[in-house]
């Protein structure tokens, strides 16, 4: 627009001056202006081409950038995990004792009683691993519990009169056991009573002589007792138990109300009244025949080799 305006001014002056020289200047000026105009236009076209190239390059660059961005995204993934890890660490660091999230930490890391209790066998879960109270020795329990979300244990002595059993302290009691199941003269048995660390009874049944045995047996309160028992009729004590003997009797033993006959080794004895109120009773003892003189009870007299009602 400036050029055309300038040409218009020159043309107007040429028409006024009617000078050939000025006209020639006008022609030269037009040529120069045309060159200037083309040069001006050419340059922008070249620039435009470069712009297109730039645009194409830019498109490629976008693709490359996408690739680069994708690569960056890939390489950033670990960074993201690191960030997550950092966040986790940060979260952990936020879970110091006394923080508001402490309760959450306790419930997730340590589950169990928060105080020691030696009278209960507990199992504590700490990071999904279980810890159960256990006896270390007779009177010491290893007691697990949670303390501010952390697993702790204490080795503690049971109170006097208590012992550690199955991971907890419990009162000491008498515990009796025997191998022959009670009063059983036909089997040699061992009877044991345990009271805490003590064993007040630890005895085998034992023959006193050929016809009598000491039999041990348990009582209901966990203690035990013993008594001397004559082996049943026809039995003798051998090797701490009653076994068959060579003696037989028809009244089954010391029975003053039944007239009996006792035989052993070819020898034979019948119960016999030695006075009106006194009876000689025969019985087997071991392999032998023994006898005892017994008075009949009040209201009874001795008759027919036995004690009978008067
Ligand atoms: Ca017994
Ligand atoms: Ca026995
Ligand atoms: Ca008898
Ligand atoms: Ca008799």
PDB file of C-alpha atoms and ligand atoms in Angstrom:
ATOM      1  CA  UNK A   1       0.000   0.000   0.000  1.00  0.00           C
ATOM      2  CA  UNK A   2       2.829   2.381   0.722  1.00  0.00           C
ATOM      3  CA  UNK A   3       4.422   1.515  -2.642  1.00  0.00           C
ATOM      4  CA  UNK A   4       1.231   2.040  -4.582  1.00  0.00           C
ATOM      5  CA  UNK A   5       0.614   5.259  -2.773  1.00  0.00           C
ATOM      6  CA  UNK A   6       4.119   6.360  -3.606  1.00  0.00           C
ATOM      7  CA  UNK A   7       3.639   5.407  -7.321  1.00  0.00           C
ATOM      8  CA  UNK A   8       0.425   7.284  -7.364  1.00  0.00           C
ATOM      9  CA  UNK A   9       2.214  10.397  -6.077  1.00  0.00           C
ATOM     10  CA  UNK A  10       4.988   9.997  -8.727  1.00  0.00           C
ATOM     11  CA  UNK A  11       2.432   9.555 -11.482  1.00  0.00           C
ATOM     12  CA  UNK A  12       0.607  12.665 -10.404  1.00  0.00           C
ATOM     13  CA  UNK A  13       3.865  14.661 -10.417  1.00  0.00           C
ATOM     14  CA  UNK A  14       4.753  13.196 -13.855  1.00  0.00           C
ATOM     15  CA  UNK A  15       1.469  14.358 -15.263  1.00  0.00           C
ATOM     16  CA  UNK A  16       2.174  17.821 -13.865  1.00  0.00           C
ATOM     17  CA  UNK A  17       5.807  18.118 -15.005  1.00  0.00           C
ATOM     18  CA  UNK A  18       5.521  16.326 -18.402  1.00  0.00           C
ATOM     19  CA  UNK A  19       9.252  15.775 -18.088  1.00  0.00           C
ATOM     20  CA  UNK A  20      10.880  12.837 -19.923  1.00  0.00           C
ATOM     21  CA  UNK A  21      13.564  12.594 -17.315  1.00  0.00           C
ATOM     22  CA  UNK A  22      11.056  12.348 -14.629  1.00  0.00           C
ATOM     23  CA  UNK A  23       9.210   9.750 -16.717  1.00  0.00           C
ATOM     24  CA  UNK A  24      12.379   7.662 -16.978  1.00  0.00           C
ATOM     25  CA  UNK A  25      12.842   7.909 -13.255  1.00  0.00           C
ATOM     26  CA  UNK A  26       9.312   6.734 -13.027  1.00  0.00           C
ATOM     27  CA  UNK A  27      10.037   3.653 -15.206  1.00  0.00           C
ATOM     28  CA  UNK A  28      13.175   2.806 -13.237  1.00  0.00           C
ATOM     29  CA  UNK A  29      11.297   3.286 -10.075  1.00  0.00           C
ATOM     30  CA  UNK A  30       8.573   0.930 -11.261  1.00  0.00           C
ATOM     31  CA  UNK A  31      11.173  -1.701 -12.141  1.00  0.00           C
ATOM     32  CA  UNK A  32      12.877  -1.333  -8.827  1.00  0.00           C
ATOM     33  CA  UNK A  33       9.538  -1.345  -7.114  1.00  0.00           C
ATOM     34  CA  UNK A  34       8.561  -4.527  -8.964  1.00  0.00           C
ATOM     35  CA  UNK A  35      11.822  -6.179  -7.973  1.00  0.00           C
ATOM     36  CA  UNK A  36      11.308  -4.973  -4.518  1.00  0.00           C
ATOM     37  CA  UNK A  37       7.739  -6.234  -4.635  1.00  0.00           C
ATOM     38  CA  UNK A  38       8.704  -9.723  -5.936  1.00  0.00           C
ATOM     39  CA  UNK A  39      11.609  -9.886  -3.654  1.00  0.00           C
ATOM     40  CA  UNK A  40       9.299  -8.979  -0.886  1.00  0.00           C
ATOM     41  CA  UNK A  41       6.733 -11.601  -1.976  1.00  0.00           C
ATOM     42  CA  UNK A  42       9.298 -14.274  -2.670  1.00  0.00           C
ATOM     43  CA  UNK A  43      10.796 -14.009   0.662  1.00  0.00           C
ATOM     44  CA  UNK A  44       7.505 -14.559   2.459  1.00  0.00           C
ATOM     45  CA  UNK A  45       6.796 -17.587   0.227  1.00  0.00           C
ATOM     46  CA  UNK A  46      10.123 -19.099   1.128  1.00  0.00           C
ATOM     47  CA  UNK A  47       9.375 -18.324   4.670  1.00  0.00           C
ATOM     48  CA  UNK A  48       5.958 -19.938   4.283  1.00  0.00           C
ATOM     49  CA  UNK A  49       7.561 -23.063   2.850  1.00  0.00           C
ATOM     50  CA  UNK A  50       9.861 -23.140   5.766  1.00  0.00           C
ATOM     51  CA  UNK A  51       6.876 -22.670   7.924  1.00  0.00           C
ATOM     52  CA  UNK A  52       5.236 -25.706   6.322  1.00  0.00           C
ATOM     53  CA  UNK A  53       8.394 -27.647   6.783  1.00  0.00           C
ATOM     54  CA  UNK A  54       8.420 -26.433  10.271  1.00  0.00           C
ATOM     55  CA  UNK A  55       4.857 -27.516  10.619  1.00  0.00           C
ATOM     56  CA  UNK A  56       5.641 -30.975   9.228  1.00  0.00           C
ATOM     57  CA  UNK A  57       8.628 -31.194  11.440  1.00  0.00           C
ATOM     58  CA  UNK A  58       6.446 -30.108  14.231  1.00  0.00           C
ATOM     59  CA  UNK A  59       4.007 -32.944  13.427  1.00  0.00           C
ATOM     60  CA  UNK A  60       6.889 -35.403  13.533  1.00  0.00           C
ATOM     61  CA  UNK A  61       8.078 -33.764  16.632  1.00  0.00           C
ATOM     62  CA  UNK A  62       4.641 -34.290  18.116  1.00  0.00           C
ATOM     63  CA  UNK A  63       4.860 -37.987  17.301  1.00  0.00           C
ATOM     64  CA  UNK A  64       8.352 -38.085  18.724  1.00  0.00           C
ATOM     65  CA  UNK A  65       7.180 -36.115  21.658  1.00  0.00           C
ATOM     66  CA  UNK A  66       4.388 -38.592  22.179  1.00  0.00           C
ATOM     67  CA  UNK A  67       6.910 -41.392  22.037  1.00  0.00           C
ATOM     68  CA  UNK A  68       9.141 -39.510  24.358  1.00  0.00           C
ATOM     69  CA  UNK A  69       6.242 -38.782  26.577  1.00  0.00           C
ATOM     70  CA  UNK A  70       5.307 -42.458  26.489  1.00  0.00           C
ATOM     71  CA  UNK A  71       8.882 -43.343  27.350  1.00  0.00           C
ATOM     72  CA  UNK A  72       8.816 -40.798  30.045  1.00  0.00           C
ATOM     73  CA  UNK A  73       5.594 -42.302  31.338  1.00  0.00           C
ATOM     74  CA  UNK A  74       7.207 -45.731  31.402  1.00  0.00           C
ATOM     75  CA  UNK A  75      10.202 -44.456  33.216  1.00  0.00           C
ATOM     76  CA  UNK A  76       7.975 -42.560  35.519  1.00  0.00           C
ATOM     77  CA  UNK A  77       6.082 -45.648  36.594  1.00  0.00           C
ATOM     78  CA  UNK A  78       8.741 -46.711  39.060  1.00  0.00           C
ATOM     79  CA  UNK A  79       8.910 -43.134  40.118  1.00  0.00           C
ATOM     80  CA  UNK A  80       5.204 -43.358  40.794  1.00  0.00           C
ATOM     81  CA  UNK A  81       5.780 -46.538  42.806  1.00  0.00           C
ATOM     82  CA  UNK A  82       8.559 -44.801  44.597  1.00  0.00           C
ATOM     83  CA  UNK A  83       6.178 -42.020  45.276  1.00  0.00           C
ATOM     84  CA  UNK A  84       3.683 -44.559  46.557  1.00  0.00           C
ATOM     85  CA  UNK A  85       6.430 -46.135  48.626  1.00  0.00           C
ATOM     86  CA  UNK A  86       7.353 -42.732  49.868  1.00  0.00           C
ATOM     87  CA  UNK A  87       3.731 -42.163  50.663  1.00  0.00           C
ATOM     88  CA  UNK A  88       3.662 -45.469  52.512  1.00  0.00           C
ATOM     89  CA  UNK A  89       6.816 -44.581  54.325  1.00  0.00           C
ATOM     90  CA  UNK A  90       5.369 -41.256  55.028  1.00  0.00           C
ATOM     91  CA  UNK A  91       2.266 -42.987  56.304  1.00  0.00           C
ATOM     92  CA  UNK A  92       4.355 -45.274  58.426  1.00  0.00           C
ATOM     93  CA  UNK A  93       6.307 -42.401  59.738  1.00  0.00           C
ATOM     94  CA  UNK A  94       3.013 -40.807  60.540  1.00  0.00           C
ATOM     95  CA  UNK A  95       2.095 -43.857  62.637  1.00  0.00           C
ATOM     96  CA  UNK A  96       4.505 -43.116  65.412  1.00  0.00           C
ATOM     97  CA  UNK A  97       3.164 -43.939  68.856  1.00  0.00           C
ATOM     98  CA  UNK A  98       0.932 -41.213  70.024  1.00  0.00           C
ATOM     99  CA  UNK A  99      -0.316 -40.249  66.587  1.00  0.00           C
ATOM    100  CA  UNK A 100      -3.972 -40.297  65.711  1.00  0.00           C
ATOM    101  CA  UNK A 101      -3.551 -43.360  63.504  1.00  0.00           C
ATOM    102  CA  UNK A 102      -1.944 -45.405  66.237  1.00  0.00           C
ATOM    103  CA  UNK A 103      -5.105 -47.421  66.861  1.00  0.00           C
ATOM    104  CA  UNK A 104      -5.142 -48.529  63.237  1.00  0.00           C
ATOM    105  CA  UNK A 105      -1.561 -49.676  63.567  1.00  0.00           C
ATOM    106  CA  UNK A 106      -2.357 -51.681  66.672  1.00  0.00           C
ATOM    107  CA  UNK A 107      -5.288 -53.471  65.089  1.00  0.00           C
ATOM    108  CA  UNK A 108      -3.319 -54.384  62.001  1.00  0.00           C
ATOM    109  CA  UNK A 109       0.035 -55.375  63.499  1.00  0.00           C
ATOM    110  CA  UNK A 110      -0.682 -56.763  66.994  1.00  0.00           C
ATOM    111  CA  UNK A 111      -3.914 -58.468  67.951  1.00  0.00           C
ATOM    112  CA  UNK A 112      -4.341 -59.811  71.454  1.00  0.00           C
ATOM    113  CA  UNK A 113      -4.592 -58.823  75.096  1.00  0.00           C
ATOM    114  CA  UNK A 114      -2.960 -55.529  75.973  1.00  0.00           C
ATOM    115  CA  UNK A 115      -1.887 -56.694  79.402  1.00  0.00           C
ATOM    116  CA  UNK A 116      -0.131 -59.729  80.756  1.00  0.00           C
ATOM    117  CA  UNK A 117      -2.461 -62.304  82.311  1.00  0.00           C
ATOM    118  CA  UNK A 118      -0.695 -65.385  83.603  1.00  0.00           C
ATOM    119  CA  UNK A 119      -3.943 -67.155  84.448  1.00  0.00           C
ATOM    120  CA  UNK A 120      -5.079 -67.296  80.812  1.00  0.00           C
ATOM    121  CA  UNK A 121      -3.377 -68.954  77.911  1.00  0.00           C
ATOM    122  CA  UNK A 122      -3.549 -66.358  75.131  1.00  0.00           C
ATOM    123  CA  UNK A 123      -2.460 -66.299  71.539  1.00  0.00           C
ATOM    124  CA  UNK A 124      -1.237 -62.971  70.152  1.00  0.00           C
ATOM    125  CA  UNK A 125      -1.148 -62.229  66.440  1.00  0.00           C
ATOM    126  CA  UNK A 126       1.725 -59.975  65.406  1.00  0.00           C
ATOM    127  CA  UNK A 127       1.984 -59.284  61.693  1.00  0.00           C
ATOM    128  CA  UNK A 128      -0.116 -62.423  61.122  1.00  0.00           C
ATOM    129  CA  UNK A 129       2.271 -64.632  63.116  1.00  0.00           C
ATOM    130  CA  UNK A 130       0.874 -66.205  66.260  1.00  0.00           C
ATOM    131  CA  UNK A 131       2.537 -66.323  69.633  1.00  0.00           C
ATOM    132  CA  UNK A 132       0.972 -68.503  72.352  1.00  0.00           C
ATOM    133  CA  UNK A 133       1.731 -68.377  76.056  1.00  0.00           C
ATOM    134  CA  UNK A 134       3.959 -71.248  77.090  1.00  0.00           C
ATOM    135  CA  UNK A 135       5.426 -72.720  80.259  1.00  0.00           C
ATOM    136  CA  UNK A 136       9.170 -72.215  80.482  1.00  0.00           C
ATOM    137  CA  UNK A 137       9.498 -74.369  83.544  1.00  0.00           C
ATOM    138  CA  UNK A 138       7.371 -75.654  86.370  1.00  0.00           C
ATOM    139  CA  UNK A 139       6.489 -72.266  87.830  1.00  0.00           C
ATOM    140  CA  UNK A 140       7.357 -69.782  85.044  1.00  0.00           C
ATOM    141  CA  UNK A 141       5.080 -68.757  82.205  1.00  0.00           C
ATOM    142  CA  UNK A 142       6.114 -66.846  79.096  1.00  0.00           C
ATOM    143  CA  UNK A 143       3.157 -64.533  78.634  1.00  0.00           C
ATOM    144  CA  UNK A 144       2.622 -62.671  75.340  1.00  0.00           C
ATOM    145  CA  UNK A 145       0.610 -59.456  74.963  1.00  0.00           C
ATOM    146  CA  UNK A 146       0.357 -56.305  72.850  1.00  0.00           C
ATOM    147  CA  UNK A 147       1.918 -53.125  74.171  1.00  0.00           C
ATOM    148  CA  UNK A 148       1.026 -50.053  72.079  1.00  0.00           C
ATOM    149  CA  UNK A 149       0.728 -52.209  68.995  1.00  0.00           C
ATOM    150  CA  UNK A 150       4.011 -54.002  69.574  1.00  0.00           C
ATOM    151  CA  UNK A 151       4.398 -57.656  70.590  1.00  0.00           C
ATOM    152  CA  UNK A 152       5.902 -58.056  74.018  1.00  0.00           C
ATOM    153  CA  UNK A 153       6.376 -60.978  76.373  1.00  0.00           C
ATOM    154  CA  UNK A 154       7.221 -61.399  80.007  1.00  0.00           C
ATOM    155  CA  UNK A 155       8.611 -64.391  81.860  1.00  0.00           C
ATOM    156  CA  UNK A 156       6.752 -64.385  85.128  1.00  0.00           C
ATOM    157  CA  UNK A 157       6.712 -66.614  88.165  1.00  0.00           C
ATOM    158  CA  UNK A 158       3.384 -68.116  89.150  1.00  0.00           C
ATOM    159  CA  UNK A 159       2.108 -67.143  92.568  1.00  0.00           C
ATOM    160  CA  UNK A 160       2.845 -69.416  95.539  1.00  0.00           C
ATOM    161  CA  UNK A 161       0.570 -72.453  95.482  1.00  0.00           C
ATOM    162  CA  UNK A 162       0.326 -72.177  91.703  1.00  0.00           C
ATOM    163  CA  UNK A 163       2.182 -73.855  88.929  1.00  0.00           C
ATOM    164  CA  UNK A 164       2.532 -73.355  85.200  1.00  0.00           C
ATOM    165  CA  UNK A 165       0.517 -75.827  83.181  1.00  0.00           C
ATOM    166  CA  UNK A 166      -0.429 -75.619  79.493  1.00  0.00           C
ATOM    167  CA  UNK A 167       0.748 -72.034  79.116  1.00  0.00           C
ATOM    168  CA  UNK A 168      -0.899 -70.594  82.206  1.00  0.00           C
ATOM    169  CA  UNK A 169      -0.611 -70.482  85.976  1.00  0.00           C
ATOM    170  CA  UNK A 170      -3.137 -72.569  87.879  1.00  0.00           C
ATOM    171  CA  UNK A 171      -3.557 -73.698  91.494  1.00  0.00           C
ATOM    172  CA  UNK A 172      -1.570 -76.739  92.505  1.00  0.00           C
ATOM    173  CA  UNK A 173      -3.784 -79.766  93.110  1.00  0.00           C
ATOM    174  CA  UNK A 174      -3.298 -83.407  93.972  1.00  0.00           C
ATOM    175  CA  UNK A 175      -3.330 -85.548  90.886  1.00  0.00           C
ATOM    176  CA  UNK A 176      -3.526 -89.301  91.373  1.00  0.00           C
ATOM    177  CA  UNK A 177      -3.036 -91.992  88.811  1.00  0.00           C
ATOM    178  CA  UNK A 178      -2.697 -95.758  89.034  1.00  0.00           C
ATOM    179  CA  UNK A 179      -2.001 -98.476  86.561  1.00  0.00           C
ATOM    180  CA  UNK A 180      -4.389-101.166  87.813  1.00  0.00           C
ATOM    181  CA  UNK A 181      -7.568 -99.100  87.803  1.00  0.00           C
ATOM    182  CA  UNK A 182      -8.359 -99.090  91.535  1.00  0.00           C
ATOM    183  CA  UNK A 183      -8.625-101.876  94.105  1.00  0.00           C
ATOM    184  CA  UNK A 184      -7.437-104.747  91.994  1.00  0.00           C
ATOM    185  CA  UNK A 185      -5.558-107.468  93.872  1.00  0.00           C
ATOM    186  CA  UNK A 186      -5.203-109.563  90.742  1.00  0.00           C
ATOM    187  CA  UNK A 187      -2.920-107.043  89.028  1.00  0.00           C
ATOM    188  CA  UNK A 188       0.298-105.483  90.240  1.00  0.00           C
ATOM    189  CA  UNK A 189      -0.300-101.791  90.067  1.00  0.00           C
ATOM    190  CA  UNK A 190       1.607 -98.567  90.610  1.00  0.00           C
ATOM    191  CA  UNK A 191      -0.126 -95.619  92.215  1.00  0.00           C
ATOM    192  CA  UNK A 192       1.272 -92.097  91.899  1.00  0.00           C
ATOM    193  CA  UNK A 193       0.145 -88.849  93.475  1.00  0.00           C
ATOM    194  CA  UNK A 194       1.653 -85.606  92.208  1.00  0.00           C
ATOM    195  CA  UNK A 195       1.313 -82.337  94.067  1.00  0.00           C
ATOM    196  CA  UNK A 196       3.141 -79.580  92.330  1.00  0.00           C
ATOM    197  CA  UNK A 197       6.724 -80.621  92.036  1.00  0.00           C
ATOM    198  CA  UNK A 198       6.296 -83.163  94.825  1.00  0.00           C
ATOM    199  CA  UNK A 199       5.307 -86.790  94.492  1.00  0.00           C
ATOM    200  CA  UNK A 200       3.956 -87.816  97.897  1.00  0.00           C
ATOM    201  CA  UNK A 201       2.849 -91.237  96.663  1.00  0.00           C
ATOM    202  CA  UNK A 202       4.657 -93.374  94.163  1.00  0.00           C
ATOM    203  CA  UNK A 203       4.108 -96.971  95.197  1.00  0.00           C
ATOM    204  CA  UNK A 204       3.726-100.428  93.763  1.00  0.00           C
ATOM    205  CA  UNK A 205       1.261-102.934  95.231  1.00  0.00           C
ATOM    206  CA  UNK A 206       3.210-105.385  97.317  1.00  0.00           C
ATOM    207  CA  UNK A 207       2.790-108.830  98.887  1.00  0.00           C
ATOM    208  CA  UNK A 208       2.924-108.743 102.664  1.00  0.00           C
ATOM    209  CA  UNK A 209       3.202-112.528 102.778  1.00  0.00           C
ATOM    210  CA  UNK A 210       1.827-115.494 100.776  1.00  0.00           C
ATOM    211  CA  UNK A 211      -1.822-114.710 101.516  1.00  0.00           C
ATOM    212  CA  UNK A 212      -1.977-110.909 101.904  1.00  0.00           C
ATOM    213  CA  UNK A 213      -1.238-107.911  99.754  1.00  0.00           C
ATOM    214  CA  UNK A 214      -0.882-104.162 100.258  1.00  0.00           C
ATOM    215  CA  UNK A 215      -3.089-102.605  97.647  1.00  0.00           C
ATOM    216  CA  UNK A 216      -2.745 -98.910  96.765  1.00  0.00           C
ATOM    217  CA  UNK A 217      -5.556 -96.981  95.141  1.00  0.00           C
ATOM    218  CA  UNK A 218      -6.638 -93.425  94.366  1.00  0.00           C
ATOM    219  CA  UNK A 219      -9.248 -91.432  96.256  1.00  0.00           C
ATOM    220  CA  UNK A 220     -11.669 -88.919  94.830  1.00  0.00           C
ATOM    221  CA  UNK A 221      -9.735 -85.869  95.993  1.00  0.00           C
ATOM    222  CA  UNK A 222      -6.631 -86.799  94.039  1.00  0.00           C
ATOM    223  CA  UNK A 223      -4.843 -88.377  96.976  1.00  0.00           C
ATOM    224  CA  UNK A 224      -4.315 -92.095  97.526  1.00  0.00           C
ATOM    225  CA  UNK A 225      -4.392 -94.646 100.303  1.00  0.00           C
ATOM    226  CA  UNK A 226      -3.511 -98.278 100.863  1.00  0.00           C
ATOM    227  CA  UNK A 227      -4.809-101.227 102.806  1.00  0.00           C
ATOM    228  CA  UNK A 228      -3.803-104.804 103.470  1.00  0.00           C
ATOM    229  CA  UNK A 229      -6.117-107.277 101.772  1.00  0.00           C
ATOM    230  CA  UNK A 230      -6.156-111.056 102.137  1.00  0.00           C
ATOM    231  CA  UNK A 231      -6.188-112.660  98.745  1.00  0.00           C
ATOM    232  CA  UNK A 232      -9.618-114.201  97.993  1.00  0.00           C
ATOM    233  CA  UNK A 233     -10.239-117.812  98.894  1.00  0.00           C
ATOM    234  CA  UNK A 234      -8.237-120.064  96.621  1.00  0.00           C
ATOM    235  CA  UNK A 235      -5.694-117.348  95.852  1.00  0.00           C
ATOM    236  CA  UNK A 236      -2.249-116.532  97.181  1.00  0.00           C
ATOM    237  CA  UNK A 237       0.014-113.534  96.815  1.00  0.00           C
ATOM    238  CA  UNK A 238       2.811-114.027  94.347  1.00  0.00           C
ATOM    239  CA  UNK A 239       4.797-111.276  92.674  1.00  0.00           C
ATOM    240  CA  UNK A 240       2.667-108.548  94.296  1.00  0.00           C
ATOM    241  CA  UNK A 241      -0.630-109.845  93.067  1.00  0.00           C
ATOM    242  CA  UNK A 242      -3.098-112.594  93.950  1.00  0.00           C
ATOM    243  CA  UNK A 243      -2.905-115.747  91.884  1.00  0.00           C
ATOM    244  CA  UNK A 244      -4.552-119.146  92.106  1.00  0.00           C
ATOM    245  CA  UNK A 245      -3.382-121.289  94.992  1.00  0.00           C
ATOM    246  CA  UNK A 246      -3.524-125.001  95.797  1.00  0.00           C
ATOM    247  CA  UNK A 247      -6.146-124.438  98.512  1.00  0.00           C
ATOM    248  CA  UNK A 248      -9.912-124.649  98.189  1.00  0.00           C
ATOM    249  CA  UNK A 249     -12.772-124.092 100.591  1.00  0.00           C
ATOM    250  CA  UNK A 250     -16.503-124.391 100.190  1.00  0.00           C
ATOM    251  CA  UNK A 251     -17.624-121.311 102.195  1.00  0.00           C
ATOM    252  CA  UNK A 252     -15.395-118.926 100.277  1.00  0.00           C
ATOM    253  CA  UNK A 253     -13.266-117.733 103.200  1.00  0.00           C
ATOM    254  CA  UNK A 254     -13.803-116.462 106.712  1.00  0.00           C
ATOM    255  CA  UNK A 255     -17.539-116.969 106.967  1.00  0.00           C
ATOM    256  CA  UNK A 256     -18.762-118.020 110.387  1.00  0.00           C
ATOM    257  CA  UNK A 257     -22.399-118.269 109.227  1.00  0.00           C
ATOM    258  CA  UNK A 258     -21.660-120.959 106.671  1.00  0.00           C
ATOM    259  CA  UNK A 259     -20.246-124.385 107.538  1.00  0.00           C
ATOM    260  CA  UNK A 260     -17.304-124.928 105.215  1.00  0.00           C
ATOM    261  CA  UNK A 261     -14.784-127.545 104.213  1.00  0.00           C
ATOM    262  CA  UNK A 262     -11.235-126.535 103.421  1.00  0.00           C
ATOM    263  CA  UNK A 263      -8.807-128.703 101.491  1.00  0.00           C
ATOM    264  CA  UNK A 264      -5.167-128.181 100.576  1.00  0.00           C
ATOM    265  CA  UNK A 265      -2.383-130.621  99.637  1.00  0.00           C
ATOM    266  CA  UNK A 266      -4.454-133.648 100.531  1.00  0.00           C
ATOM    267  CA  UNK A 267      -5.371-132.107 103.910  1.00  0.00           C
ATOM    268  CA  UNK A 268      -9.063-131.485 104.718  1.00  0.00           C
ATOM    269  CA  UNK A 269     -10.624-129.431 107.506  1.00  0.00           C
ATOM    270  CA  UNK A 270     -14.298-128.744 108.422  1.00  0.00           C
ATOM    271  CA  UNK A 271     -15.452-125.711 110.383  1.00  0.00           C
ATOM    272  CA  UNK A 272     -16.247-126.865 113.922  1.00  0.00           C
ATOM    273  CA  UNK A 273     -18.027-125.597 117.055  1.00  0.00           C
ATOM    274  CA  UNK A 274     -15.584-125.774 119.948  1.00  0.00           C
ATOM    275  CA  UNK A 275     -18.078-124.353 122.511  1.00  0.00           C
ATOM    276  CA  UNK A 276     -21.762-123.295 122.464  1.00  0.00           C
ATOM    277  CA  UNK A 277     -20.832-119.803 121.323  1.00  0.00           C
ATOM    278  CA  UNK A 278     -17.395-120.289 119.753  1.00  0.00           C
ATOM    279  CA  UNK A 279     -16.557-121.524 116.262  1.00  0.00           C
ATOM    280  CA  UNK A 280     -13.259-122.755 114.757  1.00  0.00           C
ATOM    281  CA  UNK A 281     -13.274-121.398 111.226  1.00  0.00           C
ATOM    282  CA  UNK A 282     -10.924-122.821 108.632  1.00  0.00           C
ATOM    283  CA  UNK A 283      -9.813-120.902 105.585  1.00  0.00           C
ATOM    284  CA  UNK A 284      -7.232-120.899 102.872  1.00  0.00           C
ATOM    285  CA  UNK A 285      -4.193-118.708 103.251  1.00  0.00           C
ATOM    286  CA  UNK A 286      -1.810-118.974 100.396  1.00  0.00           C
ATOM    287  CA  UNK A 287      -1.374-122.629  99.709  1.00  0.00           C
ATOM    288  CA  UNK A 288      -2.118-123.591 103.310  1.00  0.00           C
ATOM    289  CA  UNK A 289      -5.115-124.144 105.580  1.00  0.00           C
ATOM    290  CA  UNK A 290      -5.330-121.666 108.415  1.00  0.00           C
ATOM    291  CA  UNK A 291      -7.865-121.502 111.250  1.00  0.00           C
ATOM    292  CA  UNK A 292      -9.230-118.897 113.663  1.00  0.00           C
ATOM    293  CA  UNK A 293     -11.528-119.257 116.714  1.00  0.00           C
ATOM    294  CA  UNK A 294     -14.394-116.757 116.544  1.00  0.00           C
ATOM    295  CA  UNK A 295     -17.199-115.961 119.019  1.00  0.00           C
ATOM    296  CA  UNK A 296     -20.679-115.880 117.579  1.00  0.00           C
ATOM    297  CA  UNK A 297     -22.433-112.523 117.767  1.00  0.00           C
ATOM    298  CA  UNK A 298     -25.101-111.724 120.403  1.00  0.00           C
ATOM    299  CA  UNK A 299     -28.261-113.739 119.699  1.00  0.00           C
ATOM    300  CA  UNK A 300     -26.343-116.485 117.944  1.00  0.00           C
ATOM    301  CA  UNK A 301     -25.110-119.837 119.147  1.00  0.00           C
ATOM    302  CA  UNK A 302     -22.628-122.204 117.527  1.00  0.00           C
ATOM    303  CA  UNK A 303     -24.382-125.205 116.049  1.00  0.00           C
ATOM    304  CA  UNK A 304     -23.947-127.386 112.931  1.00  0.00           C
ATOM    305  CA  UNK A 305     -20.420-126.023 112.429  1.00  0.00           C
ATOM    306  CA  UNK A 306     -21.605-122.448 112.129  1.00  0.00           C
ATOM    307  CA  UNK A 307     -23.136-119.546 114.087  1.00  0.00           C
ATOM    308  CA  UNK A 308     -26.922-119.779 114.055  1.00  0.00           C
ATOM    309  CA  UNK A 309     -29.749-117.707 115.487  1.00  0.00           C
ATOM    310  CA  UNK A 310     -30.723-118.858 118.999  1.00  0.00           C
TER     311      UNK A 310
HETATM  312 CA1  LIG B   1      -4.625-100.399  92.812  1.00  0.00          CA
HETATM  313 CA1  LIG B   2      -3.432-104.079  92.605  1.00  0.00          CA
HETATM  314 CA1  LIG B   3     -14.082-120.844 105.596  1.00  0.00          CA
HETATM  315 CA1  LIG B   4     -17.145-121.050 107.543  1.00  0.00          CA
END
